[in-house]
XYZ file of C-alpha atoms in Angstrom:
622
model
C 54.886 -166.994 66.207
C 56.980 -169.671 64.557
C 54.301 -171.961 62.448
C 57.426 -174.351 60.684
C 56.826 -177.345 63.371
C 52.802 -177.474 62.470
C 53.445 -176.967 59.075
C 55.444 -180.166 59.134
C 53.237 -182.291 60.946
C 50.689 -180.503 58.449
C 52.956 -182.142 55.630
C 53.242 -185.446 57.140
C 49.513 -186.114 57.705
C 49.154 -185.526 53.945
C 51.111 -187.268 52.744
C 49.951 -190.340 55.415
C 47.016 -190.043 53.417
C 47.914 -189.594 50.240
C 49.579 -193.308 51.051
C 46.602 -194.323 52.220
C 44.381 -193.790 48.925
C 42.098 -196.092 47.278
C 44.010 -196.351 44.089
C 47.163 -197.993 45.617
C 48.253 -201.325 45.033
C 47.036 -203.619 47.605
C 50.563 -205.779 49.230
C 50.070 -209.313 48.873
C 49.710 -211.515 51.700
C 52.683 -213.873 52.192
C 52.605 -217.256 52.031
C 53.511 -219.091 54.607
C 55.588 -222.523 54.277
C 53.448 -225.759 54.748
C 52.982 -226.626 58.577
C 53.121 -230.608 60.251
C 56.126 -231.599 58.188
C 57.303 -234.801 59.320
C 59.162 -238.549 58.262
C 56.138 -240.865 58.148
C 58.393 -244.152 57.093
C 62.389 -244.483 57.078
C 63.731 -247.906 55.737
C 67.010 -248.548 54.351
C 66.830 -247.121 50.895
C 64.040 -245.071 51.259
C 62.181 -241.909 53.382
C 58.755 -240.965 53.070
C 57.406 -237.579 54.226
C 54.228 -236.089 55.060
C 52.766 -232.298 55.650
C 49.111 -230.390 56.702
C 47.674 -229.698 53.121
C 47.739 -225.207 52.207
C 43.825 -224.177 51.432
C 44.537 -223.204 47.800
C 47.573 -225.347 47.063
C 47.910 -225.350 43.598
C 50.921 -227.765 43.912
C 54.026 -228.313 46.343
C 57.766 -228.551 45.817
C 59.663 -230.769 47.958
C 63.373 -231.435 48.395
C 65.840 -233.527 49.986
C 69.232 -232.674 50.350
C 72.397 -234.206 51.866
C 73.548 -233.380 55.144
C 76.411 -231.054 53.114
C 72.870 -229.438 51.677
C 73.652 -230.534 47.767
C 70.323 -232.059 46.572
C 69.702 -235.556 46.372
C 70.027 -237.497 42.852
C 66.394 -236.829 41.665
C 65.790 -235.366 45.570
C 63.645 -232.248 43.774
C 59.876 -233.164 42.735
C 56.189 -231.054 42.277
C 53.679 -232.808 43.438
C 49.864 -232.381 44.133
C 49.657 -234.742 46.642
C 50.781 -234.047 50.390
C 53.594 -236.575 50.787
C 56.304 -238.079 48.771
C 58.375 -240.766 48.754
C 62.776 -241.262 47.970
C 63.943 -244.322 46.950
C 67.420 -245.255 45.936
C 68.801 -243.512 48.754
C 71.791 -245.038 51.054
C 71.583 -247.331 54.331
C 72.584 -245.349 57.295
C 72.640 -241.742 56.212
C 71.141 -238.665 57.251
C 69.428 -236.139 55.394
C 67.802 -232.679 55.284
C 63.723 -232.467 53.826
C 62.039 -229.169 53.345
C 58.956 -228.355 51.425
C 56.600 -225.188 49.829
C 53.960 -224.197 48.296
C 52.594 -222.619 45.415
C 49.266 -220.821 45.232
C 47.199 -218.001 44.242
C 50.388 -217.960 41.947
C 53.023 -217.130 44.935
C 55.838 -219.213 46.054
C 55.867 -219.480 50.175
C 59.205 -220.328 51.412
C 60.361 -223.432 52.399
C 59.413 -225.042 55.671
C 62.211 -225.174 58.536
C 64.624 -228.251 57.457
C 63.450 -231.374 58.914
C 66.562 -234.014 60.088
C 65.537 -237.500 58.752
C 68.176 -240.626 58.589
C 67.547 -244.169 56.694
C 67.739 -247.319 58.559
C 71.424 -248.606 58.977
C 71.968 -252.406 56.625
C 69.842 -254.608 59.424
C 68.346 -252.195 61.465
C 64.707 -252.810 61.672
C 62.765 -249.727 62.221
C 60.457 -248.828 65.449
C 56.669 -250.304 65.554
C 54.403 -247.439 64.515
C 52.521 -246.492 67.469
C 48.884 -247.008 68.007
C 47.015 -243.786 66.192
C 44.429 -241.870 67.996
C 41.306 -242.595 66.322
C 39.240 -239.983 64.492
C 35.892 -239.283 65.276
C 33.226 -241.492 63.139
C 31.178 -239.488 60.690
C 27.692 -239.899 60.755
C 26.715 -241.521 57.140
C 23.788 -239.633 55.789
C 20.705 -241.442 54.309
C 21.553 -239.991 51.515
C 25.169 -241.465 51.862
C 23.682 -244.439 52.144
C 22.309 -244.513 48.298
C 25.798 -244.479 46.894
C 26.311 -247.949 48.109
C 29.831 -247.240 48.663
C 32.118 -250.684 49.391
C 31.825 -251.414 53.200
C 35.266 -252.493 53.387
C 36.350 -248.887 51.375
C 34.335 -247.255 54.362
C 36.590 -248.819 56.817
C 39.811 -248.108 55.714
C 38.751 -244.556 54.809
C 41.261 -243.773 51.685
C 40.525 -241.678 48.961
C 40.860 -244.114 46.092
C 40.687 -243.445 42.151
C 36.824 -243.953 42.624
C 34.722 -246.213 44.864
C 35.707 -250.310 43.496
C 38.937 -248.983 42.532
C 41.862 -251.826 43.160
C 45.025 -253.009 42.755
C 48.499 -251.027 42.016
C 46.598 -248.072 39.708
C 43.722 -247.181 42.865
C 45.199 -244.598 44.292
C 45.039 -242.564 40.973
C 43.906 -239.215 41.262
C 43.212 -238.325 37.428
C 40.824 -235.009 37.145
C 40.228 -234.770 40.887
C 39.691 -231.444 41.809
C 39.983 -229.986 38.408
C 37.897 -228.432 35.705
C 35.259 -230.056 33.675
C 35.161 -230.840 29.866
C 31.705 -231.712 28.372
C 32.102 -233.971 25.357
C 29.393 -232.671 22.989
C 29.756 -234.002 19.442
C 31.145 -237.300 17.668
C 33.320 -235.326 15.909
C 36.981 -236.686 15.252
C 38.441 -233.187 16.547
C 37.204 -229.833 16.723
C 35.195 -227.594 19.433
C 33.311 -230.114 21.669
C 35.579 -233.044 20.760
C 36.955 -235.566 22.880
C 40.116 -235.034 21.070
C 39.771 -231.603 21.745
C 39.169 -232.152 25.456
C 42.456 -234.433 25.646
C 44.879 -231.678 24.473
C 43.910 -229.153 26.912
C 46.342 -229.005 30.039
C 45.619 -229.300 33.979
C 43.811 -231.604 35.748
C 40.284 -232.150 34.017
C 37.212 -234.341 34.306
C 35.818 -235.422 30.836
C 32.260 -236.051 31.106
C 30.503 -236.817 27.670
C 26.452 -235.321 26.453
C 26.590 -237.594 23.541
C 26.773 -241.000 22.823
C 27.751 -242.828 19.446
C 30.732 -244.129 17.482
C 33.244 -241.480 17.069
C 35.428 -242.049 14.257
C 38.822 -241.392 14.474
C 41.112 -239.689 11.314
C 44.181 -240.570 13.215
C 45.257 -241.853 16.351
C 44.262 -240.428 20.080
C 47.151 -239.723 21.746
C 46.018 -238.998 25.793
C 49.645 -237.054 26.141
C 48.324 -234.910 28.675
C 47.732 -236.324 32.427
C 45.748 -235.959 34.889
C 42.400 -236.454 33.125
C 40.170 -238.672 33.970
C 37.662 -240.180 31.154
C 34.506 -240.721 32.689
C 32.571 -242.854 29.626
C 29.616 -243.490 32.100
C 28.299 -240.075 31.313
C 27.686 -240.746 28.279
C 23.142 -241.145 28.102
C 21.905 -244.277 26.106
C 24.153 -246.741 24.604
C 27.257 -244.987 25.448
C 30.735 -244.087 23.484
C 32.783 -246.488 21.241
C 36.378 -245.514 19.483
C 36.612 -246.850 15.799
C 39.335 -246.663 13.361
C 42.884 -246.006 14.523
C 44.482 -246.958 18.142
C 44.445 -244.977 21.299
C 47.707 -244.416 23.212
C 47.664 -243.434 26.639
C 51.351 -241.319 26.556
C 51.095 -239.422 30.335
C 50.813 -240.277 33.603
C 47.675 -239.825 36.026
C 45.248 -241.135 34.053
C 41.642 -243.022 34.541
C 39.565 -244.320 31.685
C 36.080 -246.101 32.814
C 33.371 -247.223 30.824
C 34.575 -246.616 27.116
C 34.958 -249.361 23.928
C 37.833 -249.108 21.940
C 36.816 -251.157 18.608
C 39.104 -249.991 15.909
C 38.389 -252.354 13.219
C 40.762 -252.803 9.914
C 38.619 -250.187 7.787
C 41.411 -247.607 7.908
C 44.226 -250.352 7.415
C 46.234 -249.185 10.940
C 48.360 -251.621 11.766
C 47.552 -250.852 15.463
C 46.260 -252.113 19.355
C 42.981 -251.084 19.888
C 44.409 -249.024 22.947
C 47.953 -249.553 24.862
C 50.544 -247.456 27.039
C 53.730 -247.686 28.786
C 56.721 -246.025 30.214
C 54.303 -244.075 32.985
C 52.707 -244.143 35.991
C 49.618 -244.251 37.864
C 46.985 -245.244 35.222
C 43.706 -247.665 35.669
C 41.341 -248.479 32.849
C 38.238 -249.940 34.319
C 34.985 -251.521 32.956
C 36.194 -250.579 29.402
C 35.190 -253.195 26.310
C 38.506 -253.454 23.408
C 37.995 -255.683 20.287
C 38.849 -255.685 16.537
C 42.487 -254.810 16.446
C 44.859 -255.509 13.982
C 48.000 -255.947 16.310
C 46.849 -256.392 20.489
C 43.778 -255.201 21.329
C 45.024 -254.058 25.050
C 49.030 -254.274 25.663
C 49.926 -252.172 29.081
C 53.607 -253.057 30.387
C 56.352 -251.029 31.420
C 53.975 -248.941 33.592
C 53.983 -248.366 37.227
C 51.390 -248.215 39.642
C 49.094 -249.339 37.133
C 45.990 -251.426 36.819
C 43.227 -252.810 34.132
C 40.228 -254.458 35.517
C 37.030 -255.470 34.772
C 37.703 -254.896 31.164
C 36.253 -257.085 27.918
C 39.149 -258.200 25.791
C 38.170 -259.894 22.785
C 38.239 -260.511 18.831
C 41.470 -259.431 17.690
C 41.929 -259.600 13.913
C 43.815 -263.096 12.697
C 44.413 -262.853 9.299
C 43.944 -259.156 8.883
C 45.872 -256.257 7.411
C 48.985 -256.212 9.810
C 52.373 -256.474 7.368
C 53.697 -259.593 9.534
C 50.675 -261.730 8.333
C 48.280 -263.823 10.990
C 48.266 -262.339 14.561
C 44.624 -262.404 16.634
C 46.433 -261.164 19.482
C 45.018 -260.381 23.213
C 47.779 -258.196 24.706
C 51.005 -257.766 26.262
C 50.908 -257.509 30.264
C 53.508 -256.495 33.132
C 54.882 -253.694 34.740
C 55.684 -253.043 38.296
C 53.098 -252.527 41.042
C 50.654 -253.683 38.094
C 48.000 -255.378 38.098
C 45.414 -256.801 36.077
C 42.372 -258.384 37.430
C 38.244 -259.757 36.904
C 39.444 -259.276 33.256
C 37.901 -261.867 29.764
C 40.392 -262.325 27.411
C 38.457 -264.349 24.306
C 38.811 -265.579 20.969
C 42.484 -264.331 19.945
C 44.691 -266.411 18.559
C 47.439 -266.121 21.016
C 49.036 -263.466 23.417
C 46.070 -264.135 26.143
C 48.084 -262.506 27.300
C 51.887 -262.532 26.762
C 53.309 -261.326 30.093
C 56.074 -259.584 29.387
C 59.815 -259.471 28.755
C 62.641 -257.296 29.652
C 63.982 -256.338 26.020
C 60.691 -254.266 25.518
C 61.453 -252.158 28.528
C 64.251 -250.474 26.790
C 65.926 -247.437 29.734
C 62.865 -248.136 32.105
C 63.745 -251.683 32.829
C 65.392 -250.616 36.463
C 62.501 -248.585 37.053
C 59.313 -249.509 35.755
C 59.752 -253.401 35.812
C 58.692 -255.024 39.143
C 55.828 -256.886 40.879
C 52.805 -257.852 38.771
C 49.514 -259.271 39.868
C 47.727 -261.239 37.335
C 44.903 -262.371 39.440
C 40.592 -263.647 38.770
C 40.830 -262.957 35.275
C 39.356 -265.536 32.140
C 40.985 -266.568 29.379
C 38.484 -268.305 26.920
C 38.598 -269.695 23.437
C 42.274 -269.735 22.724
C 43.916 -270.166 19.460
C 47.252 -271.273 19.538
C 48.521 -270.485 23.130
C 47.153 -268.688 26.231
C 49.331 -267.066 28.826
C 53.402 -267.412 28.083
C 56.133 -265.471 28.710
C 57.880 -263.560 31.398
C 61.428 -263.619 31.401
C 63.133 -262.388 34.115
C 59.840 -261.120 35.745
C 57.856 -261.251 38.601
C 54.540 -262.516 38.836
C 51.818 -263.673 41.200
C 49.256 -265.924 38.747
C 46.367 -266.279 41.771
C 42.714 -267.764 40.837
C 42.316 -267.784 36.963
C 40.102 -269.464 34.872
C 41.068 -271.069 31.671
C 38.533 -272.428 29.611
C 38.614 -273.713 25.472
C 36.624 -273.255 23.261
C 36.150 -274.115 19.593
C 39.188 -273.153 18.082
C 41.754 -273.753 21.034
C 44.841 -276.143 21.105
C 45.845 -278.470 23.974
C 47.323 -276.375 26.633
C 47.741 -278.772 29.610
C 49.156 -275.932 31.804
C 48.330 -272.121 33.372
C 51.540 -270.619 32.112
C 53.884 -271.204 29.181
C 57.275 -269.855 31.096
C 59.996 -268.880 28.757
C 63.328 -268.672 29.934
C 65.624 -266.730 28.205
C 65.267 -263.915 25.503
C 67.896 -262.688 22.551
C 67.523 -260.060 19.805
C 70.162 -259.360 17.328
C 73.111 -260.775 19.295
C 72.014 -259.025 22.611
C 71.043 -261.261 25.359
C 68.088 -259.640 27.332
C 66.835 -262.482 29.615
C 68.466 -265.765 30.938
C 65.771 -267.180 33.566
C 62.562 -268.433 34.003
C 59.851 -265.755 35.465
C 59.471 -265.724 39.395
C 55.982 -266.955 39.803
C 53.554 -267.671 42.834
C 50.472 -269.669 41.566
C 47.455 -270.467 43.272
C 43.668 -271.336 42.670
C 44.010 -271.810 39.110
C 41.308 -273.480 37.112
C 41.608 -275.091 33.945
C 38.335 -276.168 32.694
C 40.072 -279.180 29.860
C 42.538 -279.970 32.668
C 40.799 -279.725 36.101
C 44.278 -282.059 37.449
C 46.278 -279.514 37.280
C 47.063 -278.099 41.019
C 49.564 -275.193 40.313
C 52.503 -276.829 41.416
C 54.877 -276.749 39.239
C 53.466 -278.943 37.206
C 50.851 -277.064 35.774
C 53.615 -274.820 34.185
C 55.022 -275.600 30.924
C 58.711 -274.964 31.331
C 59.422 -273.842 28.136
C 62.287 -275.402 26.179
C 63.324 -277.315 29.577
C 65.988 -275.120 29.856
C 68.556 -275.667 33.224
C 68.214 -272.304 34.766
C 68.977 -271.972 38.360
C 64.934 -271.067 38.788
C 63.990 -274.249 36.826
C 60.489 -276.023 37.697
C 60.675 -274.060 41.009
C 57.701 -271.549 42.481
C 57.736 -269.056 44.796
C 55.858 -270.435 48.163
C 54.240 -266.909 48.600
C 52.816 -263.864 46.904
C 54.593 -260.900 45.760
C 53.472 -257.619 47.389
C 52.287 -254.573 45.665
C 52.405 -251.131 47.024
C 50.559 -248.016 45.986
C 53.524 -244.985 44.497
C 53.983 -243.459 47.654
C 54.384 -247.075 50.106
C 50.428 -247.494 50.440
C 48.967 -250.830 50.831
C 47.538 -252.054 47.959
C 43.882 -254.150 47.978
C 41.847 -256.024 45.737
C 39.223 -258.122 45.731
C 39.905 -261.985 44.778
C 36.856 -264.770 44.170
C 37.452 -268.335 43.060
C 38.050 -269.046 39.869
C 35.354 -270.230 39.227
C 33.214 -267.682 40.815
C 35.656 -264.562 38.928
C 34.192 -266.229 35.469
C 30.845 -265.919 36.180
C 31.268 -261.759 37.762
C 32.923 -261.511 34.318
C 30.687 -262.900 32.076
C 28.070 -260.907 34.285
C 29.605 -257.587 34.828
C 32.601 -256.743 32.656
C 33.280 -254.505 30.133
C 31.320 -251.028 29.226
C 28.460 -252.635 31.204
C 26.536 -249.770 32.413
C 24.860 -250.856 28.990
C 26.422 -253.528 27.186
C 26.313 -253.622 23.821
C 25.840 -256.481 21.457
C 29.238 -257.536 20.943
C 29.886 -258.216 24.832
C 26.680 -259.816 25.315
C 27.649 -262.233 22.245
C 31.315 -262.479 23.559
C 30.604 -263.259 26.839
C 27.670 -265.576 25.801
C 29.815 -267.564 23.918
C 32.315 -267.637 27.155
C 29.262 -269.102 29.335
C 27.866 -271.247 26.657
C 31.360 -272.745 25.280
C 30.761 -271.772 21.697
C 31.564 -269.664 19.304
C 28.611 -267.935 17.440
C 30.498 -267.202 14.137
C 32.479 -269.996 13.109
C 33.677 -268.079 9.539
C 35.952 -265.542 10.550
C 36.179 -263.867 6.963
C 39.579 -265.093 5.722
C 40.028 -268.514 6.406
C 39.692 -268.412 10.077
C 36.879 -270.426 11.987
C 36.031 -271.297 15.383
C 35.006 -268.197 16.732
C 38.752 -266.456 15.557
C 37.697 -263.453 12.877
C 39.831 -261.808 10.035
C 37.376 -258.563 9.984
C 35.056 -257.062 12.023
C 32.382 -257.772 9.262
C 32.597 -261.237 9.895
C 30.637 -260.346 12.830
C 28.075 -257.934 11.625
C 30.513 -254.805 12.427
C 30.039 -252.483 14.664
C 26.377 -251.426 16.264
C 24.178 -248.600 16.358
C 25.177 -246.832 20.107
C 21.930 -244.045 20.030
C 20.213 -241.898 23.328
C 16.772 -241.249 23.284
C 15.372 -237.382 23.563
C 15.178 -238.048 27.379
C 18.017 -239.419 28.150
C 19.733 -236.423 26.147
C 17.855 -234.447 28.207
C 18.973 -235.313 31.273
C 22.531 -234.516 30.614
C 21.539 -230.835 31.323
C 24.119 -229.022 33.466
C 23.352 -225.345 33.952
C 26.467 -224.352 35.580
C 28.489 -226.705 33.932
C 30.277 -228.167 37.287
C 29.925 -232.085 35.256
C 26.936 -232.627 37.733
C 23.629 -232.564 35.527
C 20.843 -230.618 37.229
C 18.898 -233.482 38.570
C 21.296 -235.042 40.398
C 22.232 -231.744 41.847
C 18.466 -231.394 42.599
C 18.167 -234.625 44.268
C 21.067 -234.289 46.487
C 20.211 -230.806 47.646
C 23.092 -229.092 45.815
C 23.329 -225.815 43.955
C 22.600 -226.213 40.016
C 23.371 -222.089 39.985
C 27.008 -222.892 41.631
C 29.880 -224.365 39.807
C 31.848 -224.827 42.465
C 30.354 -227.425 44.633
C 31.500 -229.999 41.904
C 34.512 -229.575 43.763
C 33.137 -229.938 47.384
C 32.937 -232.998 49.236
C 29.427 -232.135 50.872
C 28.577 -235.670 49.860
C 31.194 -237.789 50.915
C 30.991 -237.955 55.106
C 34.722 -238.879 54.735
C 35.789 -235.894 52.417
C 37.210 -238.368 49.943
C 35.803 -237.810 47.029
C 34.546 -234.543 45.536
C 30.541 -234.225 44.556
C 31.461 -234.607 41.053
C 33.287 -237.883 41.914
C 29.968 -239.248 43.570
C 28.129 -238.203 40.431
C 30.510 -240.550 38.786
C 30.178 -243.403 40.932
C 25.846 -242.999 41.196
C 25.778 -243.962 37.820
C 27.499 -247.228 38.486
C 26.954 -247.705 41.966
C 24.391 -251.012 41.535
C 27.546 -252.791 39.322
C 30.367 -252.209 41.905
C 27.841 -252.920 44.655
C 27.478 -256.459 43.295
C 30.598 -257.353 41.281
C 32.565 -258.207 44.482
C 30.112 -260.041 46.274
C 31.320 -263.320 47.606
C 35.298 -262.326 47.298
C 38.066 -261.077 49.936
C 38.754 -257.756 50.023
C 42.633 -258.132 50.976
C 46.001 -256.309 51.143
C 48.130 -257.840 48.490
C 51.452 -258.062 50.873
């Protein structure tokens, strides 16, 4: 009998299961290409695209091409985020968009090309149509104790964090990331802030300490997408001493720190400033004892500074140029600054900016800036000056001397041109729209145009002229922009009450913004021949305090897996103290804006952004 045909199925069943053994590599799954891509927004010089967010996404690559299929000038970007936006692109023209994804450390390919044309010079593009809406959430009682904004509820956008406004809210910063516990004061080292800044990838920085942590050099944040969370800190909190802090990347939130450098280490320095990036807010954050500015943010996009304390720069201090006292220089594009105190420096209060300092980024990073419900007290020499060639809306500000302030019958000091070594940089007056202004010496002035002090009374074609309505903003992919405005009058006193590292205030922002209420200065010897409430040296006014955290309060920074989330809040709000990964859920949230570890955040300060807005708008600025 012939056996060769069963000996050859014989064969092939062995080695079927040979292949089949338990020691093979396992195939990886593919990846498939993002689904739902689509053209949200097409104007003239710019497309905006959407897709469904990939479970596991680590990021996306997108890409526009021409309709020949060569890329688009800048028409390749990585992004986190689930759309993006082109500008600069040309009226009337159609191109090609395709996207993919990376994750679990595979590339999908890209999705099928999607056709997409900008808007023709004049044509005006179709009226979105009315959305389907989504089914309400029920709001939890437990919701209900994070005293989340009403009006953040109905709009329903993840922002930086609950209270978050202006160009810089839709931040993103750590979100989603890993968590860094601060646990010593040292200047660098294992367990140092510093320490926790160099690392890379998106990162929450949540602090078991609190003190004065004294800087050998300067911080450098060059690494993005951190966010800074200084409300963790138990008992009196975190303060920065003795050289500046630069915030060099993009993606970046910093809430509820002090920045007091002091002239100790002889750094001729700002207390903490940034530019040339994007997408950066600083909120509730106290800044004194500089030897240059104490808080100078321009040339940034998408970027804002709010509720901050601003005060005490050094006069006649160390700095090689001789007397300064300066507050900071302000500007940018989609910036703004807002519910901000600016008091007791000389000048710069601030100085809104100018294009020379802008350098390559002028075309770029130099736009629309919203200076807007901040106060300005105690003035030296000048107040707020500046802004050549800028734009700038200059809505419901309060100006108020005090002790050592000049006559400044006027909101802005507008200068018109600017020239450095032979090189003419600027040759108009700023654009300005100004409204609500209050000046406490000067309660006549009605910001017409008037109330601005033209500087030099030079004949530009802009000359004593105002814009008759407010610049927009818009968030870095089109979004509306919002923020809350009060009277002038009313921003002072939500200041005076709630600005700064607040969460607890120390003594230097309850005697600043004392003196702000009161009208007075409470040191009138400033060390080195200044008086009226402008200081040389931080030992003028007693230096800097004693931040401590009792046993308990120590204690209840415990956080047994480590997810930023200490184990009584986890406790409280029925999550897992065993799990590190919930930080990263948004069980909390009814919405799914904000990750667990993001409502941690905003528990601790829920009662100050409850109240600070009271009695304002909550409005688009467009």
């Amino acid at each position: 009998m012939n056996m060769k045909p069963n000996r050859i199925i014989l064969l092939l069943f062995l080695i079927l299961f040979a292949a089949c053994g338990p020691d093979d590599p396992v195939v990886p799954q593919e990846i498939q290409a993002p689904s739902g891509v689509k053209c949200d927004k097409a104007a003239q010089t710019s497309l905006v695209f959407s897709w469904n967010d990939v479970e596991g996404a680590e990021y996306y690559v997108a890409r526009l091409e021409k309709s020949d299929g060569t890329l688009v000038s800048g028409g390749q970007t990585s992004t986190r985020e689930t759309s993006v936006r082109y500008d600069g692109l040309t009226p009337g023209t159609a191109y090609s968009f395709k996207v993919r994804v990376k994750a679990g450390g595979l590339d999908s390919p890209y999705s099928m090309p999607l056709a997409a044309s900008t808007l023709a010079d004049g044509e005006e593009p179709e009226p979105d149509p009315d959305p389907v809406p989504d089914p309400q959430p029920e709001p939890t009682a437990d919701y209900a104790l994070f005293k989340i904004p009403a009006y953040e509820d109905a709009h329903r956008q993840a922002l930086a964090f609950p209270g978050a406004e202006g160009g810089g809210m839709f931040t993103t910063g750590g979100r989603g990331g890993k968590v860094i516990h601060v646990t010593n004061l040292n200047d660098s080292g294992t367990g140092s802030l510093r320490a926790a800044l160099a690392e890379s990838g998106a990162r929450t920085i949540v602090f078991d300490v609190a003190g004065v942590i004294e800087l050998n050099s300067g911080l450098n944040i060059s690494k993005g997408d951190v966010t800074i969370a200084g409300q963790t800190a138990p008992g009196d909190g975190i303060c920065i001493r003795n050289f500046s802090t630069r915030v060099n990347s993009s993606n970046v939130i910093i809430r509820f720190v002090r920045f007091r450098m002091g002239d100790e280490k002889k750094n001729e320095g700002d207390a903490i400033w940034g530019r040339y990036f994007e997408n950066i807010i600083l909120d509730h954050c106290s800044m004194s004892w500089c030897t240059d500015e104490c808080a100078s943010f321009y040339a940034n996009r998408n970027f804002t500074m709010q509720w901050c304390v601003i005060a005490e720069s050094l006069r006649n201090s160390i700095h090689g140029k001789g007397k300064h006292g300066y507050g900071g220089i302000w500007g940018g594009r989609d910036a703004s600054f807002h519910h901000n105190l600016l008091a007791h420096h000389d000048s710069r209060n601030p100085r809104i900016d100018h294009p020379q300092i802008y350098g390559n980024y002028v075309e770029t990073h130099r736009g629309n800036v919203d200076y807007r419900c901040n106060a300005v007290y105690n003035w030296g020499s000048n107040h707020t000056y500046g802004g050549e060639n800028g734009w700038f809306n200059i809505v419901n500000n309060y100006y108020k001397p005090g002790p050592a302030s000049s006559d400044r019958k006027y909101f802005v000091d507008a200068y018109g041109s600017y020239t450095k070594d032979g090189t003419v940089y600027a040759d108009r007056y700023p654009e300005m729209y100004l409204s609500g202004n209050l000046h406490t010496g000067h309660q006549d002035l009605d910001d017409t145009s008037s109330s601005v002090y033209w500087h030099n009374g030079q004949s530009y074609g802009n000359y004593n002229m105002l814009l008759k309505a407010a610049l927009p903003l818009e968030g870095p992919s089109g979004e509306d922009i919002y923020t809350t405005t009060h009277s002038a009058a009313l921003s002072f006193e939500r200041i005076c009450a709630y600005a700064g590292a607040s969460l607890v205030r120390d003594a230097v922002d309850e005697r600043i913004c004392s003196d702000a209420l009161a009208g007075t200065a409470s040191f009138n010897d400033g060390g080195n021949g200044s008086t009226g409430g402008m200081i040389d040296t931080q030992t003028a006014v007693g230096g800097w305090p004693e931040y401590k955290a009792a046993d308990s309060e120590i204690a209840g920074c415990k956080d047994s897996d480590g997810d930023g989330m200490p184990d009584w809040f986890e406790d409280q709000f029925k999550l897992d103290k065993a799990d590190s990964t919930d930080g990263n859920a948004k069980t909390l949230d009814p919405y799914a804006r904000y990750t667990n570890l993001e409502m941690y955040l905003h528990y601790l300060v829920r009662d100050i952004v409850d109240v600070q807005n009271a009695g304002g708008e909550y409005a688009k600025l467009s």
